mmCIF file of C-alpha atoms and ligand atoms in Angstrom:
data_model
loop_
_atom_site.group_PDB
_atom_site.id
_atom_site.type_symbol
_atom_site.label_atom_id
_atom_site.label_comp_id
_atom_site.label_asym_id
_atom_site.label_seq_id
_atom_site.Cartn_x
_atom_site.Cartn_y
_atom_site.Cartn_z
ATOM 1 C CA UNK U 15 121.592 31.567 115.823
ATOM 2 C CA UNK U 16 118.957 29.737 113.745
ATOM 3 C CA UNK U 17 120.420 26.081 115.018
ATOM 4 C CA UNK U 18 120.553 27.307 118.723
ATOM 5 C CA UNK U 19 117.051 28.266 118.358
ATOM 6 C CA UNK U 20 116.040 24.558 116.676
ATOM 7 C CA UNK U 21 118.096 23.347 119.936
ATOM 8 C CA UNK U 22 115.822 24.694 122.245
ATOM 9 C CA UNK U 23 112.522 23.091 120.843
ATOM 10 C CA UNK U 24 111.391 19.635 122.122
ATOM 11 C CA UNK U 25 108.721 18.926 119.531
ATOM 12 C CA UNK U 26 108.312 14.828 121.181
ATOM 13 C CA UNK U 27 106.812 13.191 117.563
ATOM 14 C CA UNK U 28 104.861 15.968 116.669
ATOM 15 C CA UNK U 29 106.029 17.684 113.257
ATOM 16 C CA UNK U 30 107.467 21.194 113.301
ATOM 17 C CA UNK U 31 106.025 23.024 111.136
ATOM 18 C CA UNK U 32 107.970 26.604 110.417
ATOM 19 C CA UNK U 33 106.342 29.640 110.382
ATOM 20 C CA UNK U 34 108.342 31.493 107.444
ATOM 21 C CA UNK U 35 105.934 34.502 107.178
ATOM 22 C CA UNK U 36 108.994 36.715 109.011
ATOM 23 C CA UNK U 37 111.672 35.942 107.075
ATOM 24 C CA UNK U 38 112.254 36.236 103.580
ATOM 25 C CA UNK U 39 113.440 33.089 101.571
ATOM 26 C CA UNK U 40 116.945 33.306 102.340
ATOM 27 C CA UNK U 41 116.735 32.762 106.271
ATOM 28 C CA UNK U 42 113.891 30.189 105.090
ATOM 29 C CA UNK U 43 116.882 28.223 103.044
ATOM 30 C CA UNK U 44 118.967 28.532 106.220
ATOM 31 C CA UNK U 45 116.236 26.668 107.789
ATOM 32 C CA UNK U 46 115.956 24.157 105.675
ATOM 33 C CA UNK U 47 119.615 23.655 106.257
ATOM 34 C CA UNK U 48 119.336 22.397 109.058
ATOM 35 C CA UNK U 49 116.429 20.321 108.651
ATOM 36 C CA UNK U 50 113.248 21.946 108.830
ATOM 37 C CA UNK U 51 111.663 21.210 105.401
ATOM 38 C CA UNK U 52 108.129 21.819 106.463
ATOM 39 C CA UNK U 53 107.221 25.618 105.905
ATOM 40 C CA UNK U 54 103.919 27.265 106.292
ATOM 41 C CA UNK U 55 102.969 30.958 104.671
ATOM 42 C CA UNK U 56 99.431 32.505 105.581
ATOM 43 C CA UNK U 57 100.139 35.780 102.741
ATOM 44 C CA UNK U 58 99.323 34.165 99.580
ATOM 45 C CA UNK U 59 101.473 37.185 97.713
ATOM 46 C CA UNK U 60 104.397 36.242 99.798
ATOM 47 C CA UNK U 61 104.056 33.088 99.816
ATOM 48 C CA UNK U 62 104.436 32.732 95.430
ATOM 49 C CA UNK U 63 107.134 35.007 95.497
ATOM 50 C CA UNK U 64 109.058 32.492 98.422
ATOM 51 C CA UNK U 65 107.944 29.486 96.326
ATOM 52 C CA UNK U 66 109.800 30.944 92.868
ATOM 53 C CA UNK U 67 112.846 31.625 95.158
ATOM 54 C CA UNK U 68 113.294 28.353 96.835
ATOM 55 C CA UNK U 69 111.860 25.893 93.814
ATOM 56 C CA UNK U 70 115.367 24.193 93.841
ATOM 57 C CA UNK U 71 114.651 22.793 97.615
ATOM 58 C CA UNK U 72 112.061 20.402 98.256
ATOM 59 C CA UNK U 73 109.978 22.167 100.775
ATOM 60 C CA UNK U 74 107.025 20.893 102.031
ATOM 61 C CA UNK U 75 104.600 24.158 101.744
ATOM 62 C CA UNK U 76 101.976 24.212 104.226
ATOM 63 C CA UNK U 77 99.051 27.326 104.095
ATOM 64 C CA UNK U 78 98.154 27.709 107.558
ATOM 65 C CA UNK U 79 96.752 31.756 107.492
ATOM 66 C CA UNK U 80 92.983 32.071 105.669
ATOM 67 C CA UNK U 81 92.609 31.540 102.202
ATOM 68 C CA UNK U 82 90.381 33.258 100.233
ATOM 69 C CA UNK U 83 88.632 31.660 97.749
ATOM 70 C CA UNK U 84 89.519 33.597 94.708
ATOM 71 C CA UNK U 85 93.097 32.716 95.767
ATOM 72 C CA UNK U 86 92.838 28.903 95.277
ATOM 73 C CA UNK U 87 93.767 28.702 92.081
ATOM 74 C CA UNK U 88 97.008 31.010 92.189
ATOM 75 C CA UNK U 89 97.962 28.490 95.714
ATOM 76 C CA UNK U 90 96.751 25.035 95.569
ATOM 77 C CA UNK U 91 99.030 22.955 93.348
ATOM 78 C CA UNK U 92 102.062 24.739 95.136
ATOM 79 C CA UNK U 93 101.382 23.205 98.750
ATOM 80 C CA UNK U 94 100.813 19.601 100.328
ATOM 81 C CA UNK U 95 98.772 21.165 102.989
ATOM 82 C CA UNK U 96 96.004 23.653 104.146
ATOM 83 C CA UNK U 97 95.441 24.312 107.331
ATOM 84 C CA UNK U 98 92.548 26.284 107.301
ATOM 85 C CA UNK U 99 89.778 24.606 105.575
ATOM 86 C CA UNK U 100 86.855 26.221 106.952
ATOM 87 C CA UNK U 101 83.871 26.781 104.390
ATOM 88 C CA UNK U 102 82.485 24.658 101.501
ATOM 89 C CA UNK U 103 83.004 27.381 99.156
ATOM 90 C CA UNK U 104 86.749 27.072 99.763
ATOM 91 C CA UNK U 105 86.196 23.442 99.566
ATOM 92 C CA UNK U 106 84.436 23.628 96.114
ATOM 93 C CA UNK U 107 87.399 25.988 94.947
ATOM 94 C CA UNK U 108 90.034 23.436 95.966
ATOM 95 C CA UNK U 109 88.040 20.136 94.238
ATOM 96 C CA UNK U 110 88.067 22.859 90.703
ATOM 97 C CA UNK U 111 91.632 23.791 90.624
ATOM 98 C CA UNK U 112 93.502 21.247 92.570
ATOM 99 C CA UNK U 113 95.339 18.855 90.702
ATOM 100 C CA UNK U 114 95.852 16.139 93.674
ATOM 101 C CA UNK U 115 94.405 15.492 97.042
ATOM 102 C CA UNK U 116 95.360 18.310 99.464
ATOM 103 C CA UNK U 117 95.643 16.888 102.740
ATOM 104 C CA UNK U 118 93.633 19.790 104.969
ATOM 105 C CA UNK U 119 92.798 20.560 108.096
ATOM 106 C CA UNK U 120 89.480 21.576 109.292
ATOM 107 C CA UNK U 121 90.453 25.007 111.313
ATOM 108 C CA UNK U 122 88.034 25.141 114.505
ATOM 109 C CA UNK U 123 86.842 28.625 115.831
ATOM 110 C CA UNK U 124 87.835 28.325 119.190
ATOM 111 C CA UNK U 125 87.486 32.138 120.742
ATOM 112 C CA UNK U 126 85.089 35.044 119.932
ATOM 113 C CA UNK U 127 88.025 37.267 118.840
ATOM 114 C CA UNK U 128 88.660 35.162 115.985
ATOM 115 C CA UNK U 129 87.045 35.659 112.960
ATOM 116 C CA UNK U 130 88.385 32.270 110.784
ATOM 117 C CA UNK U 131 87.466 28.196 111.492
ATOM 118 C CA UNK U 132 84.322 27.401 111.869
ATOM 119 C CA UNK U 133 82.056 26.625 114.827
ATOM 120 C CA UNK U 134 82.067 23.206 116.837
ATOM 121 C CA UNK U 135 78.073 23.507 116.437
ATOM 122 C CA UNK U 136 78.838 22.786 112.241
ATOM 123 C CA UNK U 137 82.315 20.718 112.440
ATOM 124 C CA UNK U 138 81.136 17.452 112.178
ATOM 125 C CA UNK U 139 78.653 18.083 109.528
ATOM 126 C CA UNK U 140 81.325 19.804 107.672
ATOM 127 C CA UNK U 141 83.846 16.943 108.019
ATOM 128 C CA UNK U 142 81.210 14.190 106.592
ATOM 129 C CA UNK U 143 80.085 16.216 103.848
ATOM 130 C CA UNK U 144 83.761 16.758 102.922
ATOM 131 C CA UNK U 145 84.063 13.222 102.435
ATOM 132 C CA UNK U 146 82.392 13.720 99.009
ATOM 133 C CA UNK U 147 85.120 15.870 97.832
ATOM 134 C CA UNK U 148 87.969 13.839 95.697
ATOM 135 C CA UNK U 149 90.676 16.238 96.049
ATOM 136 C CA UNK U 150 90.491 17.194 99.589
ATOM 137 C CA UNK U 151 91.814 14.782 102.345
ATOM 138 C CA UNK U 152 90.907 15.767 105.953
ATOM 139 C CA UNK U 153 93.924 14.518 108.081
ATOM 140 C CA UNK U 154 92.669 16.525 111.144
ATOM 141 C CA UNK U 155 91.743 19.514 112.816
ATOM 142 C CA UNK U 156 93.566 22.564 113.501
ATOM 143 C CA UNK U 157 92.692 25.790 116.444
ATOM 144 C CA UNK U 158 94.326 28.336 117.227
ATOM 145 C CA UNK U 159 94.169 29.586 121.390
ATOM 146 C CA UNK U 160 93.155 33.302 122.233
ATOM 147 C CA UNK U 161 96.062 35.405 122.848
ATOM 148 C CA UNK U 162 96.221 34.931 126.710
ATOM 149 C CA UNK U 163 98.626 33.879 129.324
ATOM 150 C CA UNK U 164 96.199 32.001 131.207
ATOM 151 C CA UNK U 165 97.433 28.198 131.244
ATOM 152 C CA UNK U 166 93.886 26.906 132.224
ATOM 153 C CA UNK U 167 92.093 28.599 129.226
ATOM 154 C CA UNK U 168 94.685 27.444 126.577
ATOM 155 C CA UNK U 169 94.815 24.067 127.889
ATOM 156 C CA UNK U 170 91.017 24.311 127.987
ATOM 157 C CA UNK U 171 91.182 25.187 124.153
ATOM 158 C CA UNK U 172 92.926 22.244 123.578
ATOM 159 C CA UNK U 173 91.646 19.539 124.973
ATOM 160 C CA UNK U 174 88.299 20.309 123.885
ATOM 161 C CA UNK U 175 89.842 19.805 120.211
ATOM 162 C CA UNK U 176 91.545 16.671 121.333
ATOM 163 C CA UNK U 177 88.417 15.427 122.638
ATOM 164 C CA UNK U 178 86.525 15.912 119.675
ATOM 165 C CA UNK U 179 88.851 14.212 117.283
ATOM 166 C CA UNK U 180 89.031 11.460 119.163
ATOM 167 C CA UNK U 181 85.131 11.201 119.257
ATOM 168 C CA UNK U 182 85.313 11.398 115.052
ATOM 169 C CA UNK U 183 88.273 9.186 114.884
ATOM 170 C CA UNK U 184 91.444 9.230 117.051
ATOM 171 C CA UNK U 185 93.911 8.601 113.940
ATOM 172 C CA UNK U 186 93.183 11.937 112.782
ATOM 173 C CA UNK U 187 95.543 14.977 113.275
ATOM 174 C CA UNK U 188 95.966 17.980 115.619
ATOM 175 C CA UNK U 189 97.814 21.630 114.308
ATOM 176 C CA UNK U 190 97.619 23.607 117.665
ATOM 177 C CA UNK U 191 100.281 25.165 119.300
ATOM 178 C CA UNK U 192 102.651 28.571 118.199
ATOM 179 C CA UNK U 193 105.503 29.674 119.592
ATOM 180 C CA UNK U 194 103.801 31.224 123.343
ATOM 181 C CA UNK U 195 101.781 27.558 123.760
ATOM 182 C CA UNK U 196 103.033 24.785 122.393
ATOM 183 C CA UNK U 197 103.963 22.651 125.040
ATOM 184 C CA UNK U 198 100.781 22.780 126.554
ATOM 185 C CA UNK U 199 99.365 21.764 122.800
ATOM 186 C CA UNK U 200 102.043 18.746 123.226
ATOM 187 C CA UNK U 201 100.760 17.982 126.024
ATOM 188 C CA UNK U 202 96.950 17.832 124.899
ATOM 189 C CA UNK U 203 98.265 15.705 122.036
ATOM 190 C CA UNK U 204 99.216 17.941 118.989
ATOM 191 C CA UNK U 205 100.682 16.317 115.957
ATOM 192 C CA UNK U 206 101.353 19.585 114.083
ATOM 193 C CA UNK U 207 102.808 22.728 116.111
ATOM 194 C CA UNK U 208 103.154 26.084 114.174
ATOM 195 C CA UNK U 209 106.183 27.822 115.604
ATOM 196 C CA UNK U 210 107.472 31.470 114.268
ATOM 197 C CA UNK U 211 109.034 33.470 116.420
ATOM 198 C CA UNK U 212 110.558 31.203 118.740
ATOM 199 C CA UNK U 213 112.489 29.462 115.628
ATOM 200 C CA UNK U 214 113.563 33.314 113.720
ATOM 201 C CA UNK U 215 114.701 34.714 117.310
ATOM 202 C CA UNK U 216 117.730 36.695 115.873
ATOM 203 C CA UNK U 217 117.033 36.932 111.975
ATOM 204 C CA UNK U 218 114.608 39.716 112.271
HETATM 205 C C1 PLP V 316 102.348 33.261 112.466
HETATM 206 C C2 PLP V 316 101.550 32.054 112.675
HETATM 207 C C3 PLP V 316 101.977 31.039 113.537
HETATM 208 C C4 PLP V 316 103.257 31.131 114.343
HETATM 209 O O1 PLP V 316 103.136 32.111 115.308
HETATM 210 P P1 PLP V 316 104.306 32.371 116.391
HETATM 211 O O2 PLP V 316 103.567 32.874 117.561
HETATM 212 O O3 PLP V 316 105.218 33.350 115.783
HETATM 213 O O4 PLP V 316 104.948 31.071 116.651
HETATM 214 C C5 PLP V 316 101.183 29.912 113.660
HETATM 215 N N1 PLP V 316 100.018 29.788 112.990
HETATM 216 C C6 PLP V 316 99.561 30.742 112.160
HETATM 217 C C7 PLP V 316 98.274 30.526 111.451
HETATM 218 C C8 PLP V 316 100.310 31.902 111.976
HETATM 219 O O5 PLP V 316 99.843 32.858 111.156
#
């Protein structure tokens, strides 16, 4: 069951913030039953046809998969947070279309096997030249860890992010951690985990 599932998770402060892309929006209303009323989509198609559905709730809609730019328009005025903010050309997409300040996470590259975030080598340019932009608020940083079960390289992953927040400013934000690693990303100070599977055990 969906609340057993909630049960298990020990989030400490950090906000939970519910992978829907599994379910369809009635197991995301069951969710939000019970409490969870942050939801993040990364399929913009599937994510508009989930917003129509579940208008009468007042979700908090997170986009935490890439974005493509010629998506912005169809996406941005439907969601209070992006966690993927990666390029200036998405950033110049969101200050056109966006009616109010997105609150957005810069998404780090943090393996070779991944193709989105950008590089540590460009983050800090990228976050003071986003200061510019009147519609985008940077609350933080998100990663995501390569797929491994090796503690020492996730935790590695982690704290490297951690650290470099805290050398930009350490009241900014951390998304890190999914379903497989997010206790290590409590530990290393996450303020935003991304859980899926662990929370729709049972519905799919
Ligand atoms: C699906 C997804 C998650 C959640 O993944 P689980 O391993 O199912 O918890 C987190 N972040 C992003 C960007 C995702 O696409």
């Amino acid at each position: 069951m969906l609340s057993d599932n909630l049960k298990e998770i020990d989030a400490k402060d950090a906000t939970i913030v519910c992978a829907s892309k599994y379910v369809g929006a009635e197991s995301i209303r069951k969710m939000y039953n019970l409490g969870i009323k942050n939801m993040g989509e990364n399929r913009v198609q599937a994510f508009l046809g989930k917003y129509d559905e579940l208008k009468d709730l007042d979700i908090i809609w997170h986009f935490i998969g890439h974005l493509q730019t010629n998506k912005v328009k169809d996406v941005i005025n439907k969601i209070e947070y992006l966690h993927s903010l990666d390029s200036i050309k998405l950033a110049n997409e969101i200050e056109k279309y966006s009616m109010k300040k997105i609150k957005c996470f810069i998404e780090i590259n943090s393996g070779e096997e991944s193709k989105s975030g950008i590089d540590y080598s460009e983050a800090l340019n990228f976050y003071n030249e986003l200061k510019k932009y009147s519609k985008i608020e940077v609350i933080g940083f998100m990663t995501m860890a390569p797929n491994t079960t090796d503690e020492k390289i996730i935790k590695g992953v982690f704290m490297r992010l951690k650290d470099f927040k805290d050398s930009i400013d350490p009241n900014l934000k951390l998304s890190m951690g999914m379903s497989n690693d997010y206790k290590i990303a409590l530990e290393c100070g996450a303020t935003h985990i991304r859980l899926g599977s662990i929370l729709w055990k049972g519905e799919y």
